[in-house]
Structure formats: structure tokens, C-alpha cells
Short mmCIF file of C-alpha atoms and ligand atoms in Angstrom, two decimals:
data_model
loop_
_atom_site.label_atom_id
_atom_site.label_comp_id
_atom_site.label_asym_id
_atom_site.label_seq_id
_atom_site.Cartn_x
_atom_site.Cartn_y
_atom_site.Cartn_z
CA MET A 24 -5.58 25.72 17.54
CA SER A 25 -5.28 22.09 16.43
CA GLN A 26 -2.84 22.29 13.53
CA SER A 27 -3.47 18.72 12.37
CA ASN A 28 -7.07 19.60 11.57
CA THR A 29 -5.87 22.31 9.23
CA ASP A 30 -6.12 21.22 5.62
CA ILE A 31 -3.30 23.41 4.33
CA LEU A 32 0.00 23.30 6.20
CA ARG A 33 3.33 25.00 5.53
CA SER A 34 6.66 23.54 6.60
CA ARG A 35 9.72 25.80 6.87
CA GLN A 36 13.42 25.06 7.10
CA VAL A 37 14.63 24.49 10.68
CA THR A 38 18.05 24.18 12.25
CA ALA A 39 17.62 21.17 14.54
CA LEU A 40 15.14 18.58 15.84
CA ARG A 41 15.62 17.53 19.45
CA GLY A 42 13.73 15.52 22.06
CA THR A 43 11.34 12.58 22.23
CA ILE A 44 8.37 11.96 19.92
CA HIS A 45 5.62 9.43 20.61
CA VAL A 46 4.00 8.18 17.42
CA PRO A 47 0.54 6.53 17.38
CA GLY A 48 -0.29 2.81 17.45
CA ASP A 49 0.34 0.55 14.47
CA LYS A 50 -2.37 0.88 11.83
CA SER A 51 -2.19 -2.70 10.52
CA ILE A 52 -2.30 -4.20 13.99
CA SER A 53 -5.10 -1.85 15.09
CA HIS A 54 -7.39 -2.91 12.21
CA ARG A 55 -6.69 -6.57 12.89
CA SER A 56 -7.26 -6.29 16.66
CA LEU A 57 -10.76 -4.96 16.10
CA ILE A 58 -11.59 -7.44 13.34
CA LEU A 59 -10.32 -10.57 15.11
CA GLY A 60 -11.87 -9.32 18.35
CA GLY A 61 -15.19 -9.13 16.48
CA LEU A 62 -14.83 -12.69 15.13
CA ALA A 63 -13.79 -14.20 18.46
CA ILE A 64 -15.86 -15.64 21.25
CA GLY A 65 -15.67 -13.44 24.35
CA GLU A 66 -13.99 -10.14 25.09
CA THR A 67 -10.90 -8.64 23.50
CA ARG A 68 -9.22 -5.76 25.31
CA ILE A 69 -6.98 -3.55 23.21
CA SER A 70 -4.56 -0.93 24.48
CA GLY A 71 -2.67 1.56 22.33
CA LEU A 72 -5.17 1.39 19.45
CA LEU A 73 -4.53 3.94 16.69
CA GLU A 74 -7.52 6.27 16.87
CA GLY A 75 -7.02 7.52 13.31
CA ALA A 76 -9.79 7.86 10.73
CA ASP A 77 -8.93 4.58 8.93
CA VAL A 78 -9.17 2.43 12.03
CA LEU A 79 -12.28 4.26 13.25
CA ALA A 80 -13.93 3.47 9.90
CA THR A 81 -13.22 -0.23 10.47
CA LYS A 82 -14.63 0.08 13.99
CA ASP A 83 -17.84 1.68 12.66
CA ALA A 84 -18.20 -1.01 9.98
CA LEU A 85 -17.83 -3.77 12.58
CA ILE A 86 -20.49 -2.13 14.75
CA ALA A 87 -22.81 -2.08 11.72
CA LEU A 88 -22.05 -5.80 11.31
CA GLY A 89 -23.29 -6.42 14.86
CA VAL A 90 -20.11 -6.30 16.94
CA GLU A 91 -20.14 -4.41 20.26
CA ILE A 92 -17.14 -2.09 20.57
CA GLU A 93 -16.57 0.33 23.41
CA LYS A 94 -13.86 2.84 24.21
CA THR A 95 -12.86 2.61 27.88
CA LYS A 96 -10.22 5.37 27.85
CA HIS A 97 -7.84 6.99 25.34
CA GLY A 98 -6.34 4.14 23.27
CA ASP A 99 -8.12 1.45 25.31
CA TRP A 100 -10.99 -0.42 23.67
CA GLN A 101 -13.11 -3.44 24.46
CA VAL A 102 -14.60 -5.65 21.73
CA THR A 103 -17.31 -8.23 22.43
CA GLY A 104 -16.97 -10.81 19.68
CA VAL A 105 -19.90 -12.50 17.95
CA GLY A 106 -18.05 -15.67 16.86
CA LEU A 107 -17.16 -16.77 13.35
CA ASN A 108 -20.67 -16.82 11.96
CA GLY A 109 -22.43 -14.34 14.19
CA MET A 110 -22.39 -11.12 12.17
CA VAL A 111 -25.51 -9.55 10.69
CA SER A 112 -26.18 -7.86 7.35
CA PRO A 113 -25.66 -4.14 7.97
CA ALA A 114 -28.61 -1.82 7.50
CA LYS A 115 -26.36 0.78 5.79
CA LEU A 116 -23.47 0.95 3.33
CA LEU A 117 -20.09 0.17 4.88
CA ASP A 118 -18.09 3.32 4.11
CA LEU A 119 -14.41 2.61 4.74
CA GLY A 120 -13.32 6.14 3.80
CA ASN A 121 -9.65 6.11 2.72
CA SER A 122 -8.79 2.70 4.13
CA GLY A 123 -7.59 -0.04 1.76
CA THR A 124 -6.79 -2.34 4.66
CA GLY A 125 -10.19 -1.85 6.30
CA VAL A 126 -12.21 -2.47 3.14
CA ARG A 127 -10.18 -5.44 1.91
CA LEU A 128 -9.99 -7.30 5.21
CA LEU A 129 -13.69 -6.76 5.90
CA MET A 130 -14.54 -8.09 2.43
CA GLY A 131 -12.87 -11.33 3.52
CA VAL A 132 -14.89 -11.34 6.75
CA VAL A 133 -18.23 -10.83 4.95
CA ALA A 134 -17.38 -13.42 2.26
CA GLY A 135 -17.10 -16.09 4.96
CA GLN A 136 -20.49 -15.48 6.58
CA ASP A 137 -24.13 -15.80 5.62
CA ILE A 138 -24.66 -12.05 5.22
CA THR A 139 -24.77 -9.31 2.57
CA ALA A 140 -22.93 -5.98 2.72
CA THR A 141 -22.09 -3.17 0.30
CA PHE A 142 -18.70 -1.44 0.61
CA THR A 143 -17.93 2.15 -0.41
CA GLY A 144 -15.09 4.60 0.19
CA ASP A 145 -13.68 8.03 -0.67
CA ALA A 146 -12.46 9.10 -4.11
CA SER A 147 -9.00 7.58 -3.58
CA LEU A 148 -10.29 4.21 -2.33
CA SER A 149 -12.92 4.12 -5.09
CA SER A 150 -10.19 4.26 -7.73
CA ARG A 151 -8.14 1.39 -6.27
CA PRO A 152 -8.26 -2.18 -7.62
CA MET A 153 -10.55 -4.58 -5.76
CA ALA A 154 -10.62 -7.53 -8.22
CA ARG A 155 -7.41 -8.83 -6.61
CA ILE A 156 -9.61 -9.45 -3.53
CA THR A 157 -13.04 -10.13 -5.03
CA ASP A 158 -11.80 -12.74 -7.58
CA PRO A 159 -10.37 -15.14 -4.97
CA LEU A 160 -13.33 -14.50 -2.64
CA SER A 161 -15.77 -15.36 -5.49
CA SER A 162 -13.93 -18.60 -6.09
CA MET A 163 -14.46 -19.42 -2.39
CA GLY A 164 -18.23 -19.19 -2.92
CA ALA A 165 -19.17 -15.55 -2.27
CA SER A 166 -21.49 -13.77 -4.74
CA ILE A 167 -19.95 -10.42 -5.62
CA THR A 168 -20.90 -7.47 -7.80
CA SER A 169 -18.70 -4.44 -8.38
CA ARG A 170 -18.23 -1.42 -10.64
CA ASP A 171 -15.57 -2.87 -12.99
CA GLY A 172 -13.50 -4.29 -10.15
CA GLN A 173 -13.76 -1.11 -8.07
CA LEU A 174 -16.00 0.17 -5.26
CA PRO A 175 -18.88 0.06 -4.63
CA VAL A 176 -18.72 -3.71 -4.11
CA THR A 177 -21.62 -5.83 -2.81
CA ILE A 178 -20.80 -9.20 -1.28
CA THR A 179 -23.18 -11.96 -0.28
CA GLY A 180 -21.08 -14.36 1.71
CA THR A 181 -21.51 -17.99 2.64
CA ALA A 182 -21.12 -19.69 6.01
CA THR A 183 -19.61 -22.67 4.19
CA PRO A 184 -16.89 -21.13 1.98
CA LEU A 185 -14.59 -23.39 -0.02
CA ALA A 186 -11.00 -23.70 1.11
CA ARG A 187 -8.80 -22.19 -1.60
CA GLN A 188 -5.22 -22.60 -2.82
CA HIS A 189 -4.30 -19.13 -4.03
CA GLN A 190 -1.16 -18.10 -5.88
CA SER A 191 -0.77 -14.33 -5.53
CA LYS A 192 1.18 -12.45 -8.21
CA VAL A 193 2.10 -9.72 -5.74
CA ALA A 194 3.30 -9.80 -2.14
CA SER A 195 0.25 -8.20 -0.53
CA ALA A 196 -0.79 -8.58 3.10
CA GLN A 197 -4.22 -7.26 2.21
CA ILE A 198 -4.90 -9.99 -0.38
CA LYS A 199 -3.48 -12.66 1.93
CA SER A 200 -5.48 -11.46 4.93
CA ALA A 201 -8.80 -11.23 3.09
CA ILE A 202 -8.45 -14.84 1.92
CA LEU A 203 -7.38 -16.05 5.38
CA LEU A 204 -10.33 -14.32 7.03
CA ALA A 205 -12.77 -15.91 4.56
CA GLY A 206 -11.03 -19.27 5.07
CA LEU A 207 -11.69 -19.31 8.82
CA ASN A 208 -15.12 -20.87 8.19
CA ALA A 209 -14.02 -23.17 5.33
CA ARG A 210 -13.77 -26.93 5.65
CA GLY A 211 -10.13 -27.88 5.00
CA THR A 212 -6.93 -25.94 4.46
CA THR A 213 -6.78 -22.53 2.83
CA GLN A 214 -3.34 -21.85 1.37
CA ILE A 215 -1.79 -18.70 -0.08
CA THR A 216 1.54 -18.47 -1.89
CA GLU A 217 3.13 -15.04 -2.26
CA PRO A 218 6.33 -14.22 -4.19
CA HIS A 219 7.98 -12.57 -1.14
CA ALA A 220 6.84 -12.44 2.45
CA SER A 221 4.49 -9.51 3.10
CA ARG A 222 3.77 -8.31 6.66
CA ASP A 223 2.54 -11.24 8.76
CA HIS A 224 0.44 -9.53 11.44
CA SER A 225 -2.67 -11.51 10.41
CA GLU A 226 -0.86 -14.82 10.75
CA SER A 227 0.60 -13.95 14.18
CA MET A 228 -2.66 -12.58 15.52
CA LEU A 229 -4.78 -15.46 14.16
CA ARG A 230 -2.45 -17.88 15.95
CA TYR A 231 -2.68 -15.81 19.13
CA PHE A 232 -6.50 -16.00 18.96
CA GLY A 233 -6.32 -19.80 18.60
CA ALA A 234 -6.26 -20.59 14.85
CA ASP A 235 -3.84 -23.08 13.31
CA VAL A 236 -1.69 -21.09 10.86
CA GLN A 237 1.62 -22.29 9.39
CA GLN A 238 4.17 -20.25 7.43
CA THR A 239 6.86 -21.88 5.26
CA ILE A 240 9.38 -20.70 2.67
CA ALA A 241 9.58 -22.70 -0.58
CA ASP A 242 12.86 -23.50 -2.40
CA ASP A 243 12.25 -20.65 -4.89
CA GLY A 244 11.91 -18.16 -2.01
CA SER A 245 8.14 -17.82 -2.23
CA HIS A 246 6.19 -17.72 1.00
CA ILE A 247 3.38 -20.18 1.77
CA ILE A 248 0.74 -19.62 4.45
CA SER A 249 -1.70 -22.38 5.44
CA LEU A 250 -4.76 -21.99 7.64
CA GLN A 251 -6.90 -24.83 8.99
CA GLY A 252 -10.55 -23.95 8.51
CA GLU A 253 -13.49 -24.36 10.90
CA ALA A 254 -11.41 -22.45 13.41
CA VAL A 255 -12.58 -21.11 16.76
CA LEU A 256 -11.14 -17.79 17.94
CA HIS A 257 -11.07 -16.67 21.56
CA GLY A 258 -10.97 -13.08 22.80
CA ARG A 259 -7.53 -11.87 23.89
CA GLN A 260 -5.64 -8.97 25.44
CA ILE A 261 -3.70 -6.94 22.84
CA THR A 262 -1.08 -4.23 23.27
CA VAL A 263 -0.61 -2.41 19.97
CA PRO A 264 3.02 -1.37 19.34
CA ARG A 265 3.70 2.10 17.93
CA ASP A 266 3.71 2.24 14.13
CA PRO A 267 7.09 1.94 12.34
CA SER A 268 5.46 3.48 9.24
CA SER A 269 4.57 6.60 11.23
CA ALA A 270 7.96 6.66 12.99
CA ALA A 271 9.51 6.72 9.51
CA PHE A 272 8.70 10.44 9.08
CA ALA A 273 10.41 11.42 12.33
CA VAL A 274 13.38 9.16 11.53
CA VAL A 275 13.98 10.77 8.14
CA ALA A 276 13.30 14.28 9.46
CA ALA A 277 16.01 13.84 12.12
CA LEU A 278 18.50 12.30 9.68
CA ILE A 279 18.27 15.12 7.14
CA THR A 280 17.89 18.12 9.50
CA PRO A 281 21.31 19.29 10.76
CA ASP A 282 22.16 19.03 14.50
CA SER A 283 19.26 16.69 15.26
CA ASP A 284 19.14 14.06 17.96
CA ILE A 285 15.79 12.41 18.78
CA ILE A 286 14.30 9.38 20.53
CA ILE A 287 11.19 7.56 19.21
CA PRO A 288 10.06 5.10 21.91
CA GLY A 289 8.22 1.78 21.63
CA ILE A 290 8.29 1.13 17.87
CA GLY A 291 7.19 -2.22 16.42
CA MET A 292 10.23 -4.04 15.01
CA ASN A 293 8.56 -6.88 13.11
CA PRO A 294 11.28 -7.77 10.55
CA LEU A 295 8.70 -7.59 7.75
CA ARG A 296 8.24 -3.88 8.54
CA THR A 297 11.81 -2.66 9.05
CA GLY A 298 13.08 -2.47 5.45
CA LEU A 299 13.29 1.34 5.63
CA LEU A 300 15.56 1.26 8.69
CA ASP A 301 17.92 -1.23 6.96
CA THR A 302 17.94 1.01 3.87
CA LEU A 303 18.62 4.24 5.77
CA ILE A 304 21.43 2.62 7.78
CA GLU A 305 22.99 1.43 4.48
CA MET A 306 22.71 5.03 3.24
CA GLY A 307 24.81 6.16 6.22
CA GLY A 308 22.04 6.99 8.70
CA SER A 309 22.76 6.98 12.42
CA ILE A 310 19.83 4.95 13.75
CA GLU A 311 20.26 2.90 16.90
CA ARG A 312 17.70 0.45 18.27
CA VAL A 313 17.84 0.67 22.02
CA ASN A 314 16.04 -1.11 24.84
CA GLU A 315 14.78 -3.91 22.55
CA ARG A 316 12.05 -5.90 24.32
CA THR A 317 8.94 -7.99 23.70
CA GLU A 318 5.54 -6.58 24.64
CA GLY A 319 2.26 -8.35 23.90
CA GLY A 320 4.11 -10.84 21.66
CA GLU A 321 5.66 -8.12 19.43
CA ILE A 322 9.32 -7.04 19.40
CA ILE A 323 9.59 -3.32 20.07
CA ALA A 324 12.50 -0.93 20.49
CA ASP A 325 13.24 2.74 21.05
CA LEU A 326 14.90 4.40 18.07
CA HIS A 327 17.72 6.88 18.63
CA VAL A 328 18.30 8.94 15.49
CA LYS A 329 20.94 11.60 14.81
CA SER A 330 21.44 13.80 11.76
CA SER A 331 23.66 12.11 9.20
CA GLN A 332 25.13 12.68 5.77
CA LEU A 333 23.26 10.16 3.62
CA HIS A 334 24.41 8.72 0.29
CA GLY A 335 22.37 7.07 -2.47
CA ILE A 336 22.20 3.28 -2.82
CA GLN A 337 20.29 0.70 -4.84
CA VAL A 338 17.27 -0.60 -2.91
CA PRO A 339 16.57 -4.17 -4.09
CA ALA A 340 13.14 -5.38 -5.21
CA SER A 341 13.32 -8.16 -2.61
CA ARG A 342 13.06 -5.50 0.13
CA ALA A 343 9.97 -3.76 -1.29
CA ALA A 344 7.34 -5.69 0.69
CA SER A 345 9.03 -4.87 4.01
CA MET A 346 8.94 -1.12 3.34
CA ILE A 347 6.08 -0.75 0.89
CA ASP A 348 4.55 2.27 2.67
CA GLU A 349 7.92 3.95 3.20
CA TYR A 350 8.97 4.80 -0.38
CA PRO A 351 7.50 8.33 -0.31
CA ILE A 352 9.55 9.25 2.77
CA LEU A 353 12.59 7.32 1.46
CA SER A 354 12.47 9.46 -1.66
CA VAL A 355 12.62 12.54 0.61
CA ALA A 356 15.72 11.10 2.32
CA ALA A 357 17.14 10.41 -1.16
CA ALA A 358 16.54 14.04 -2.19
CA ALA A 359 18.71 15.16 0.73
CA ALA A 360 21.40 12.50 0.12
CA SER A 361 24.43 12.66 -2.15
CA GLY A 362 24.22 10.68 -5.39
CA THR A 363 21.33 8.60 -6.71
CA THR A 364 19.00 6.29 -4.81
CA ASP A 365 17.62 3.65 -7.16
CA MET A 366 14.42 1.96 -5.90
CA ARG A 367 13.55 -1.28 -7.69
CA GLY A 368 10.44 -3.47 -7.74
CA VAL A 369 8.06 -0.72 -6.66
CA ALA A 370 5.16 -1.21 -9.13
CA GLU A 371 2.71 -1.73 -6.23
CA LEU A 372 3.19 1.94 -5.31
CA ARG A 373 1.06 2.80 -8.32
CA VAL A 374 -2.07 1.35 -6.67
CA LYS A 375 -1.77 2.84 -3.19
CA GLU A 376 -3.82 5.83 -1.95
CA THR A 377 -2.35 7.61 -5.01
CA ASP A 378 0.04 6.55 -7.75
CA ARG A 379 2.89 7.19 -5.34
CA ILE A 380 5.65 6.95 -7.96
CA LYS A 381 4.11 9.67 -10.11
CA VAL A 382 2.89 11.90 -7.29
CA MET A 383 6.28 11.85 -5.50
CA ALA A 384 8.19 12.36 -8.75
CA ASP A 385 6.00 15.32 -9.78
CA GLY A 386 6.24 16.95 -6.35
CA LEU A 387 10.00 16.42 -5.97
CA ARG A 388 10.59 17.88 -9.45
CA GLN A 389 8.46 20.90 -8.49
CA CYS A 390 10.83 21.35 -5.53
CA GLY A 391 13.89 21.23 -7.81
CA VAL A 392 14.97 17.59 -7.26
CA ASP A 393 16.05 15.28 -10.14
CA VAL A 394 13.81 12.21 -10.49
CA ALA A 395 13.49 9.50 -13.15
CA TYR A 396 11.00 6.63 -13.08
CA ASP A 397 9.33 3.88 -15.04
CA ASP A 398 6.58 1.38 -14.22
CA ASP A 399 8.54 -0.51 -11.62
CA SER A 400 11.41 1.71 -10.45
CA MET A 401 12.25 5.23 -9.36
CA GLN A 402 15.60 7.05 -9.19
CA VAL A 403 16.04 10.15 -7.05
CA THR A 404 19.26 12.14 -7.31
CA GLY A 405 20.08 14.22 -4.29
CA GLN A 406 22.56 16.97 -3.65
CA VAL A 407 25.83 16.63 -5.57
CA SER A 408 27.66 18.60 -2.92
CA GLY A 409 26.33 16.27 -0.26
CA GLN A 410 25.74 19.28 1.97
CA VAL A 411 22.25 19.62 3.35
CA LYS A 412 23.07 23.21 4.28
CA ALA A 413 23.86 23.96 0.63
CA SER A 414 20.58 22.34 -0.34
CA LYS A 415 19.30 22.70 -3.87
CA ILE A 416 15.87 21.61 -2.68
CA ASN A 417 14.26 24.87 -3.65
CA GLY A 418 10.78 24.50 -2.20
CA GLY A 419 8.62 27.60 -2.49
CA VAL A 420 5.79 25.52 -3.96
CA THR A 421 2.40 24.07 -3.04
CA ILE A 422 1.97 20.30 -3.31
CA ALA A 423 -1.45 18.59 -3.32
CA ALA A 424 -1.54 15.54 -1.01
CA GLN A 425 -4.39 14.07 -3.14
CA HIS A 426 -6.09 12.08 -0.34
CA ASP A 427 -2.76 10.43 0.52
CA HIS A 428 -1.55 10.89 4.11
CA ARG A 429 1.96 9.62 3.37
CA ILE A 430 2.40 12.08 0.49
CA GLY A 431 1.33 14.92 2.79
CA MET A 432 3.71 13.97 5.61
CA SER A 433 6.59 13.34 3.17
CA PHE A 434 6.47 16.84 1.67
CA LEU A 435 6.06 18.47 5.09
CA THR A 436 9.25 16.61 6.07
CA LEU A 437 11.03 17.82 2.93
CA GLY A 438 10.05 21.39 3.86
CA MET A 439 12.29 21.11 6.95
CA VAL A 440 15.39 21.25 4.70
CA ALA A 441 14.12 23.17 1.64
CA ALA A 442 15.45 26.65 0.88
CA GLN A 443 11.90 28.05 0.73
CA PRO A 444 8.86 26.73 2.64
CA ILE A 445 6.81 23.87 1.20
CA THR A 446 3.03 24.21 1.45
CA VAL A 447 0.89 21.08 1.33
CA SER A 448 -2.84 21.09 0.62
CA GLY A 449 -5.15 18.23 1.55
CA CYS A 450 -3.46 17.64 4.92
CA ALA A 451 -6.70 16.56 6.62
CA THR A 452 -5.95 13.08 5.27
CA ILE A 453 -2.98 12.83 7.67
CA GLU A 454 -5.64 12.07 10.32
CA THR A 455 -6.07 8.60 8.78
CA SER A 456 -2.81 7.32 10.26
CA PHE A 457 -1.03 10.02 12.31
CA PRO A 458 -3.38 12.31 14.26
CA GLY A 459 -1.34 15.17 15.73
CA PHE A 460 1.54 14.85 13.24
CA ALA A 461 2.13 18.60 12.90
CA GLU A 462 2.02 19.27 16.65
CA ARG A 463 4.27 16.35 17.53
CA MET A 464 6.87 17.24 14.90
CA SER A 465 6.69 20.91 15.92
CA ALA A 466 7.40 19.90 19.54
CA LEU A 467 10.75 18.52 18.28
CA GLY A 468 11.55 21.84 16.63
CA ALA A 469 9.88 21.57 13.22
CA SER A 470 8.05 24.62 11.94
CA ILE A 471 4.75 23.34 10.56
CA SER A 472 1.83 25.69 10.75
CA GLY A 473 -1.64 26.08 9.41
CA ASP A 474 -1.38 29.76 8.56
CA ALA A 475 -0.42 29.09 4.98
CA VAL A 476 -3.50 30.34 3.16
C1 S3P B 16 -1.33 -3.28 4.85
C2 S3P B 16 -0.69 -3.85 3.80
C3 S3P B 16 0.04 -3.09 2.76
C4 S3P B 16 0.20 -1.61 3.12
C5 S3P B 16 -0.99 -1.06 3.79
C6 S3P B 16 -1.34 -1.82 5.05
C7 S3P B 16 -2.01 -4.15 5.82
O1 S3P B 16 -0.69 -3.19 1.56
O2 S3P B 16 0.51 -0.87 1.97
O3 S3P B 16 -0.77 0.31 4.15
O4 S3P B 16 -2.29 -3.70 6.95
O5 S3P B 16 -2.29 -5.31 5.47
P1 S3P B 16 -0.45 -4.45 0.56
O6 S3P B 16 -0.26 -5.61 1.44
O7 S3P B 16 -1.65 -4.57 -0.29
O8 S3P B 16 0.79 -4.10 -0.22
#
């Protein structure tokens, strides 16, 4: 039976995790490989693509926009690009399911071409803010209608968008990437300033495909990205590294489960993605990067993780962008640590697949953990005794994942050290980023099963 297709999963306390776990390809890089492949001239060959629901939704949307995409074998895909103004208006709605990255980046693509498309998504995506994308794209010349700044959104793009200087209030790779993608066809320089550097996969990959992209840091620490318009992209060969945001669950599981010792090979180590590892090491975690190497232009390493007694720390706001998807699993590590972990500058968590501050706080409290929070910070107080074995994480509850894969995987990880099992409903959503999560964790020694109903 495929456990990861089971919507309700139960995770029980275990004594040790041991062995090697392979996590899937990086979600951010997978979306971008398909999108830039579609905008390029010629063929792009991708290996190690994440074949999760989010990326497959982007693939289907690109096919509807006229791009040819073919799977050659597991993880290997070939994209035949149509060039920067070669897409067609799709005959159907572009349904991006649960994927914020897919919908927002593709809005940028459509805004920069002479075509019209309507974007929709699931209940979670339909409640997320889109004005942060559609406002700058409108000012570049696209005509856009939406339901009060949310999906469904219809965009009629223009093949001659205006280059824009955009000052973003938040460090968001999705906002930045949408504007850059629209700016590819603009005459002149498109420039984005963000308060802190967000992940820079779009910048690196655009350069690799032949665009002129510069990144600089201003005196006040803000990050400026400039793209020369009227670019020409050429098809490339891409090797997708394994996703640090998926590895995060195995890392924390091994740290908090006694007598654990695991290896997680081939993980992307882009410094704008490794904030969680820095944080966990500061908390006392035994995490070693071994065999560091460069593959396909990305730094990757194997992670060697052993169970460790963690202690609470303050996680600064300046680190938030480099670990924005990792706060749910960090709060699980914090629940198993001694003292309080104080996470600052995390307001963006409120507009992810769920309001991740509230959903994590509610679920952790249900499990018996002390949590405080406000709009922009969250404090989790772990075990006073500092002994995982004497855990006061009660468990014995059912948590709803609420269309949020990272909430689901976080509570299944917490179940590995809770006194009573933790049941999670809505686990089908884990397919968006980590197909096979339950099986792969169980192969290390976790006890996650679908017989919970
Ligand atoms: C992503 C950017 C992040 C992250 C998301 C993936 C991307 O969102 O939360 O899971 O691939 O660009 P923001 O940049 O909007 O914070």
C-alpha cells in the first residue's frame, strides 16, 4: 500500500532513526527549470526534477501555454522552448492547485507576452494575496482583473512591457521572480529592491540561460537586482539538487529522536536556503556537511545528522528569508528543546499555504507544548528537563494539515517523540513537495502508517 497517498496518517514514538534518506528535487529550482526552459530557444534537459503535484501543475500550465514538455525517464524531462514571445493563450483555466510559486511566476510570464490567461487554484491558494504580484505587473502594462486581489486572476499581457523599478516591502522570491520574468521582454532595465536577500534561484538560472542579471547590496543592507530587458534565453542542461526544505524534516527528526544517526545525500546548499541549518547548529544540533561539491552550478553536500540535546535560542528577523519555509519544522525542534526558542520577523508565515504561525501554535498547544505569538513573532517553550525521553509532548490528538504540506510533515515528525501518537488529517497535500515522505521516513525507522482511521 502506498502510505503517502493515504490522507490520514498516524506517527508513533520511535527509539531511533538510522540509515540514508534520499529526498526529492528542489521545488523552487524545478518550477524555474520548466518555466525558463519554456521561454528559451531550443531544448532544455532537466534531471532530478521534483515530480510533486506543485511542479506538475506548473508543467501542465506551460503545456496549455504552448510549450512542449516530455518525460524521458523518472526525474528526467525535456522542454522545447517557444522563445520569449512565443506562448499562446490557453484554451482552459490555468489551475495551479496549491502552488504559490507556480501561479505567481507564471503570472509574470503571461504579463510579458501578448496573450490572455486566467489563473485558479485550490482553497488554500485562492485565499492567498495576489495583489503583491498583480499591482507591479499592472504597472508594467498588463491588464489584470481579480477577485479582490485573490484568485481567480485574469491577465492580458503585453509583448512590450515597461521596465519597472520596484521597491518590495517584503523579501519575497516570488514577487521578485514574477517581475523579472515580465521584465525579460521590456526595453531597458527592470530593477527590484528587497529589504533582505530572498532566495536567488531565478537570478542564477536567468544568468545561466543567457540573461544579464546583476545583484548588489546597498549601504542599508537592502538587496538590488537588475535585469536587462529584450533578453534572449537559450535552452540548457539542468541538474536539480535535492531540496533543503524537504531535507529539513529528516534533519529535525534525527536530531530529536534518541540514538539517531542518518545521512541525507546531495542537498542544495545555496546560502539563501540554509538558515535552518545555521539555527539548529546554534541550538546544539550535530549536523555535519560532508562531501561538499558543485553540481550543475549549485553547491551541494551530504548532511550527517545525529540526535542531539537542543536548547532554545533567539532566531533573528534577518535570517527569516533564508529559512522562510522551515519555521513549522523549527517549531517542532523547539518543542523538543530545553528553554524557549524565540522566532522574530516571521509575519510572512501568515500568508503561506496556511497562517503558519496560528496553525502551528494551535497544534503544538493541542499536543501540550507552550507557545506564545503575535503578528510577527512566535515563542515555543520546550521541555524544562531537557530530556526528550521525559517528553511532555503529550500527543494523542488529531491535527488538520489544512492543505499545507509542511504543517502535515511537521506534526508527523513531532509524533516521533510524543508520548502518545499524533494523527494528521489532510496528508494528501504532502504530495505537493515530498512524494513518498511516509515511506522514506519509515525506512529510517519512523512509524508512520495510514491505518489511523
Ligand atoms: C519560493 C519562495 C518563497 C517560499 C516558497 C517558494 C520560490 O516564498 O515560501 O515556498 O520558489 O520562489 P516568498 O518568496 O514569497 O516568501
